[in-house]
Short mmCIF file of C-alpha atoms in Angstrom, two decimals:
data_model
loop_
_atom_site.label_atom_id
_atom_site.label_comp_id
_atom_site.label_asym_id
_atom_site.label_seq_id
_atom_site.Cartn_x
_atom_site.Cartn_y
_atom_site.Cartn_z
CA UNK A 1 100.18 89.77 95.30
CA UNK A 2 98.73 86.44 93.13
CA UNK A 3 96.25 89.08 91.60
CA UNK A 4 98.47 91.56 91.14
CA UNK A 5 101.19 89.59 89.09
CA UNK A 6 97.74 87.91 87.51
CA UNK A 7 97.01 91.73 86.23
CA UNK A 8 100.59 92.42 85.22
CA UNK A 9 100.43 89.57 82.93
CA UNK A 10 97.11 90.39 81.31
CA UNK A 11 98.22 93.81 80.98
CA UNK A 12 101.50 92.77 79.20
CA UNK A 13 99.61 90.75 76.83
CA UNK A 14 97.36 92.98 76.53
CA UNK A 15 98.52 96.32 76.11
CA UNK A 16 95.76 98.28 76.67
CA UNK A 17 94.35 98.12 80.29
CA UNK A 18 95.62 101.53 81.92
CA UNK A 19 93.57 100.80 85.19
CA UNK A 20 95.22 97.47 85.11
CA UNK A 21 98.43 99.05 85.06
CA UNK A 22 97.85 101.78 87.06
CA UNK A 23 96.78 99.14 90.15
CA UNK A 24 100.16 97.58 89.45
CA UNK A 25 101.96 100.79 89.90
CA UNK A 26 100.18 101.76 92.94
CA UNK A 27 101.91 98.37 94.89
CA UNK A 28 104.65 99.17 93.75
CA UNK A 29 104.73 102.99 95.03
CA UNK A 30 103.29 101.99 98.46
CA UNK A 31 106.11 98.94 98.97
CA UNK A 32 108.27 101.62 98.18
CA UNK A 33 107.01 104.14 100.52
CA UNK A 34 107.00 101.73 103.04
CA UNK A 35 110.99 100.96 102.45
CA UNK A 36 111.23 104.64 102.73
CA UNK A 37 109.59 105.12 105.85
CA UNK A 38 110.76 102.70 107.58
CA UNK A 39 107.53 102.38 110.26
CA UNK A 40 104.33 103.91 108.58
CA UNK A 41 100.87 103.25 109.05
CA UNK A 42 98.09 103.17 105.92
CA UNK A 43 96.79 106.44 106.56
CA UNK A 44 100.11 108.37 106.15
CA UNK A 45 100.84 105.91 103.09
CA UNK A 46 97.39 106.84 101.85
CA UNK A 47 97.85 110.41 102.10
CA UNK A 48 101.05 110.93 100.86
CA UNK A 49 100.35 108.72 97.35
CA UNK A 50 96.90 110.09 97.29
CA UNK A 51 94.90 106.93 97.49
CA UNK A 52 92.04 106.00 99.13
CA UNK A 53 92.20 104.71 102.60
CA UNK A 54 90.34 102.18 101.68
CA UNK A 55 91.84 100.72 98.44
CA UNK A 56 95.47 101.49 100.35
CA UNK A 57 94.29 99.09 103.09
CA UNK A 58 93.65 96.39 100.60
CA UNK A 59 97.05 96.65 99.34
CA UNK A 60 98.41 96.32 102.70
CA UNK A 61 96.47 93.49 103.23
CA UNK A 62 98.12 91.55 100.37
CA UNK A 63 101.73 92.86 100.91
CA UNK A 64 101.60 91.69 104.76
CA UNK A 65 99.86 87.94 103.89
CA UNK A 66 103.19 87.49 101.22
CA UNK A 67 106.02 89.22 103.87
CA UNK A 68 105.77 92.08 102.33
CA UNK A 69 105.24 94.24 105.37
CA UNK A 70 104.89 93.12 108.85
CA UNK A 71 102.58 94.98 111.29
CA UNK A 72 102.75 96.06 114.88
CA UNK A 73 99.61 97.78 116.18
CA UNK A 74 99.05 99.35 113.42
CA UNK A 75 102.36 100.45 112.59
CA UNK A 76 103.60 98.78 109.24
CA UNK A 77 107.74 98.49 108.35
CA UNK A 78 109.04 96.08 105.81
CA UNK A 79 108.86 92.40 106.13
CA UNK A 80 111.28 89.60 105.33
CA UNK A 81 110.18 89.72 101.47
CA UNK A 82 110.61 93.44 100.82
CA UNK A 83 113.65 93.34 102.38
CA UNK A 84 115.01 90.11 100.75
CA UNK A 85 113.70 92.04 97.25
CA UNK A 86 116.05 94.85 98.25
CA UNK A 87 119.38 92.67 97.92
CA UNK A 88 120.09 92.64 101.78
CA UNK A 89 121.26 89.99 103.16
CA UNK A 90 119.78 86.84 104.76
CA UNK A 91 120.58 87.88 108.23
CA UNK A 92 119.40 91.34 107.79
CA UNK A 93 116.22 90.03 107.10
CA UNK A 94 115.83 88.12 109.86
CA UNK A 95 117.21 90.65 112.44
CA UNK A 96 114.36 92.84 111.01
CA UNK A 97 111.77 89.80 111.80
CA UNK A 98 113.14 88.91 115.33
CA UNK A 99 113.99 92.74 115.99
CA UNK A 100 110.67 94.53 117.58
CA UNK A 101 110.51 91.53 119.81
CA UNK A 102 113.45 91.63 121.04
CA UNK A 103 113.91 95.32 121.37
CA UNK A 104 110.55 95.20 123.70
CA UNK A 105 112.36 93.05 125.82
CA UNK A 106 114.65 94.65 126.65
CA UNK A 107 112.41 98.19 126.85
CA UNK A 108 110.18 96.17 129.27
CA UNK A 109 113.62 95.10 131.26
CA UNK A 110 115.28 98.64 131.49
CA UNK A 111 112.23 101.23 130.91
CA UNK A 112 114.05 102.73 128.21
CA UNK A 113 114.32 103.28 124.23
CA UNK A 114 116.20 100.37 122.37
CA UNK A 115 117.00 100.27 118.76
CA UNK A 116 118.59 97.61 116.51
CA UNK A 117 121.82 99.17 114.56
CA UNK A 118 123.04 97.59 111.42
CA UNK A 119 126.12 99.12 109.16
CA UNK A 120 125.42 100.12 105.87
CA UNK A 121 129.15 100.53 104.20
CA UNK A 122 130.23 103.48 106.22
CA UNK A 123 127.48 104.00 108.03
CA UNK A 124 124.73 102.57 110.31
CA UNK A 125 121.36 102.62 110.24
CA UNK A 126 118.60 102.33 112.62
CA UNK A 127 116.63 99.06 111.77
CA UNK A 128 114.36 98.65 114.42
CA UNK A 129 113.06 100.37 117.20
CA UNK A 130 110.65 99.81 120.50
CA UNK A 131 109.84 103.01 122.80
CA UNK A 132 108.51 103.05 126.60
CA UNK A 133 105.43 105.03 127.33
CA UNK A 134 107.23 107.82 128.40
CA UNK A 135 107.37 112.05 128.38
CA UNK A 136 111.15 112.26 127.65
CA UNK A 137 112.66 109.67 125.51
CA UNK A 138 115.63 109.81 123.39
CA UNK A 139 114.66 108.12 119.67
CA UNK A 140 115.62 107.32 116.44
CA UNK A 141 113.88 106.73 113.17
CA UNK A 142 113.61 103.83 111.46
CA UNK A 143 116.08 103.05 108.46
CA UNK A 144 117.27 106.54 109.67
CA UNK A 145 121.18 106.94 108.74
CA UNK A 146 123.56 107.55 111.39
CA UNK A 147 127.50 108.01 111.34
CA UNK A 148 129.95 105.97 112.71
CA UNK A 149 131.72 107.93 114.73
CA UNK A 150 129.28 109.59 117.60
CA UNK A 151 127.07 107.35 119.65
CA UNK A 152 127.54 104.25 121.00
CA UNK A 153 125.51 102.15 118.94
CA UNK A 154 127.28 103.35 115.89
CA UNK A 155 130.57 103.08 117.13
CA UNK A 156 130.22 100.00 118.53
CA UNK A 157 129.84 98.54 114.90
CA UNK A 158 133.11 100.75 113.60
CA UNK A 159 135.17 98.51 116.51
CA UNK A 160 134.61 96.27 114.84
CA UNK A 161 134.19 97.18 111.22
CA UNK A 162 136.66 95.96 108.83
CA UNK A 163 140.74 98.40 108.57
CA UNK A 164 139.36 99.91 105.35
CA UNK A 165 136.23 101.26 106.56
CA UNK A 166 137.72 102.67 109.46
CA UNK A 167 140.05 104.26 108.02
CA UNK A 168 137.61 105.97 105.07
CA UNK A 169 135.44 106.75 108.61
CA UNK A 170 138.09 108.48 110.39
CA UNK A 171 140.29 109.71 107.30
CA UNK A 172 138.07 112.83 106.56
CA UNK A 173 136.39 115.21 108.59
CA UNK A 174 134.10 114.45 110.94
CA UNK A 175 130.80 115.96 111.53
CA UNK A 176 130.51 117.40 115.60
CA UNK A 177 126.56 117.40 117.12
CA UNK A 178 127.54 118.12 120.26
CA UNK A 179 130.51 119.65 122.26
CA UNK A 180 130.99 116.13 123.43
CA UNK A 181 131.47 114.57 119.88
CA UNK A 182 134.75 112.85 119.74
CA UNK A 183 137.53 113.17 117.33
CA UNK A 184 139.14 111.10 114.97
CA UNK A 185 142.27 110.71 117.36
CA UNK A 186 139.98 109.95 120.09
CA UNK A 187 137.53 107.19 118.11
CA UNK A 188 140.96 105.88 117.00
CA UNK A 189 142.33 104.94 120.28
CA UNK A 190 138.50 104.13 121.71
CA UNK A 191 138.15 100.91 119.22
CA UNK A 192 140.99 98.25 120.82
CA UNK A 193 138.92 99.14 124.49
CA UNK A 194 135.65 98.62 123.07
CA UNK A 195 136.70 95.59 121.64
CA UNK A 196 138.09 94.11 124.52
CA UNK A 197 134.84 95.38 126.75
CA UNK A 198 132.63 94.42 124.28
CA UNK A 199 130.19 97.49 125.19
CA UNK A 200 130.76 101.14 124.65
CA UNK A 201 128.79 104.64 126.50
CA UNK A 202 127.85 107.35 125.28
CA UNK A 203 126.86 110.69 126.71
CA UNK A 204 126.17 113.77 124.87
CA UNK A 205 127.72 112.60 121.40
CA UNK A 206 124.43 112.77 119.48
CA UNK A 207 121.90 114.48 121.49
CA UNK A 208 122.84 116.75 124.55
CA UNK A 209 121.91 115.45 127.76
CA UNK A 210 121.55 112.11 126.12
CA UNK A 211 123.27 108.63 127.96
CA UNK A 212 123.17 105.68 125.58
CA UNK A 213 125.31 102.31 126.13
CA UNK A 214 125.43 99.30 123.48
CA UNK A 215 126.87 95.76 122.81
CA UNK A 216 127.45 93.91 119.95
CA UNK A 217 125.67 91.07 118.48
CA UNK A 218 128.38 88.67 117.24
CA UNK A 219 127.82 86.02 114.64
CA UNK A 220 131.37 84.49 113.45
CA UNK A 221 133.20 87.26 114.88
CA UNK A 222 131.61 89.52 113.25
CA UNK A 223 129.73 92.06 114.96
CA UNK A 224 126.03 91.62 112.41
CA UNK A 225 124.68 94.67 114.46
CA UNK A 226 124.44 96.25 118.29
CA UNK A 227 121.75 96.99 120.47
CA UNK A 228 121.23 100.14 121.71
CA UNK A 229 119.61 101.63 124.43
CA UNK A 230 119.38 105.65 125.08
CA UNK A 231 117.60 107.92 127.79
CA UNK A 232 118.18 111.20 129.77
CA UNK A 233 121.40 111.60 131.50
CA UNK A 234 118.52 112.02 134.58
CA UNK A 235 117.98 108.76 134.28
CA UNK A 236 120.73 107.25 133.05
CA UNK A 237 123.28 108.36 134.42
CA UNK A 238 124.48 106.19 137.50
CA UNK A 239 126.69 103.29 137.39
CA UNK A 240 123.72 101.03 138.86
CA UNK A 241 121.91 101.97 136.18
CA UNK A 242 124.22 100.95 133.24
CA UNK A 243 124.91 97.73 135.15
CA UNK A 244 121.65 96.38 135.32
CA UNK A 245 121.38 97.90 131.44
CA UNK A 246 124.45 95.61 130.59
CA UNK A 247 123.09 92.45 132.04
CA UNK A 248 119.42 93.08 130.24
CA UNK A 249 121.47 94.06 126.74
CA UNK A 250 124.28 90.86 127.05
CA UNK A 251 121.41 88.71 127.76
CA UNK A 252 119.11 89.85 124.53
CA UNK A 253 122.47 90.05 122.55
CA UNK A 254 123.59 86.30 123.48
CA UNK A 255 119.75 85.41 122.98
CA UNK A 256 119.97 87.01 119.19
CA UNK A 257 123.27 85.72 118.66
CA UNK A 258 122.34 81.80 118.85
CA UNK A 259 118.79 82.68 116.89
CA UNK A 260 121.13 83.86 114.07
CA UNK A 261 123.63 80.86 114.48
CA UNK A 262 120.50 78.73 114.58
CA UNK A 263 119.28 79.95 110.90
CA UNK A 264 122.29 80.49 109.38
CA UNK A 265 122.57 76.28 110.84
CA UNK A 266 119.37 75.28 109.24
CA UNK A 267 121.14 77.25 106.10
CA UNK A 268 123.94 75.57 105.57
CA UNK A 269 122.01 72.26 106.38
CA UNK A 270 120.08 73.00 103.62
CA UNK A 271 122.25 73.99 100.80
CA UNK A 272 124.56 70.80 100.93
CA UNK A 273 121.32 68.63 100.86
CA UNK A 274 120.43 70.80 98.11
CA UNK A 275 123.91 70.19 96.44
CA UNK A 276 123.43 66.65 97.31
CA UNK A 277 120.32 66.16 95.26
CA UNK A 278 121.95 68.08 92.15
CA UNK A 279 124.80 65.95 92.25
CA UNK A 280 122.63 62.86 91.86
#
């Protein structure tokens, strides 16, 4: 990106390099497609902006050596920079960093596909996502918006959502997916249980046929987002199952929940010797 900002500069002063300023405006249509996507890879990117493989793969390059993107096997998704660019929060942009990982922990643990779910005002969103190597799997996309009030993931975070979202949630009418969608009345009198569980299942709300269970990840008291894992009711379905799902899912969730209390530590630590220094 040192070139690039190099270029924009020239091409300020300047005034007159097009192909100066059309490289500029190439990064800044691929960061955005990758914010779009979500998870892309440089070929799709490539094709869908109409730039060479090549050159796009350069640009990549670049954006992932300045945490622009990260990459996982060839799959790009936005990296701590993009996403700090974006306005969202510190923690968000860590959860995104330490997110695959854990995620394919917990996949590896339970054989099954886990996503990290964030809430975006009265909404969540899927913000990352691992998969096992199977036939039938139950998925979501990346940065893919989801409502509040069907699936466990998402209504994990509405338990614990603050009065005035949950009431704009549940105040109008909600959507149904499946037969098994629940209503207002019903999410209503769910959220004190979930609370005091601290883990919520879900079976047929989203998807037909579909078993998914999640916990929160609390920082403060706050739930900062839930895990999420979802399969077939074939496989999912037994009470062993969800046990040994739990004790996977508390474990990554406790595991997350001291990484985050670790930064937002090293934070704090930080800004008063930072206010320290300015007050000398």
């Amino acid at each position: 990106m040192t070139g690039d900002t190099g270029q924009l500069i020239e091409a300020h002063q300047g005034g007159s390099d097009m192909a100066t300023h059309t490289s500029f405006e190439r990064g800044l249509m691929i960061l955005s497609a990758i914010a779009e996507a979500g998870d892309t890879t440089v070929e799709s990117v490539a094709l869908e902006l109409g730039i060479p493989v090549s050159t796009t793969y350069r640009y990549f390059h670049q954006l992932k050596a300045h945490g622009f993107v990260q990459e996982d096997s060839g799959i790009y998704r936005p990296g701590h920079a993009l996403l700090a660019l974006s306005g969202r929060h510190l923690t968000q942009s860590h959860l995104a960093e330490v997110g695959t990982a854990v995620l394919k922990g917990i996949v590896d643990a339970v054989g099954e596909t886990a996503v990290l779910v964030i809430r975006v005002g009265t909404q969540a969103m899927c913000l990352r996502r691992a998969e096992p190597d199977k036939a039938i799997k139950y998925t979501f996309a990346v940065n893919e918006l989801l409502p509040l009030t069907a699936g466990a993931g998402p209504r994990t975070l509405l338990a614990w959502a603050p009065a005035d979202v949950v009431r704009q949630v549940l105040g109008g009418s909600l959507p149904r997916y499946t037969d098994n969608s629940p209503s207002a009345e019903q999410i209503q009198l769910s959220l004190a249980q979930i609370r005091a569980n601290g883990w919520v299942v879900s079976r047929g709300e989203l998807d037909p046929g579909a078993v998914s269970v999640a916990v929160p990840v609390m920082l403060d008291g706050e739930a900062v987002c839930a895990l999420n894992v979802a399969g077939p009711e074939s496989r999912c379905g037994s009470r062993a199952w969800l046990n040994s799902t739990l004790n996977s899912m508390n474990e990554a969730a406790e595991n997350l929940a001291a990484s985050l209390g670790s930064l937002a530590s090293r934070r704090t630590t930080r800004e008063v010797s930072d206010d320290a220094r300015n007050s000398a």
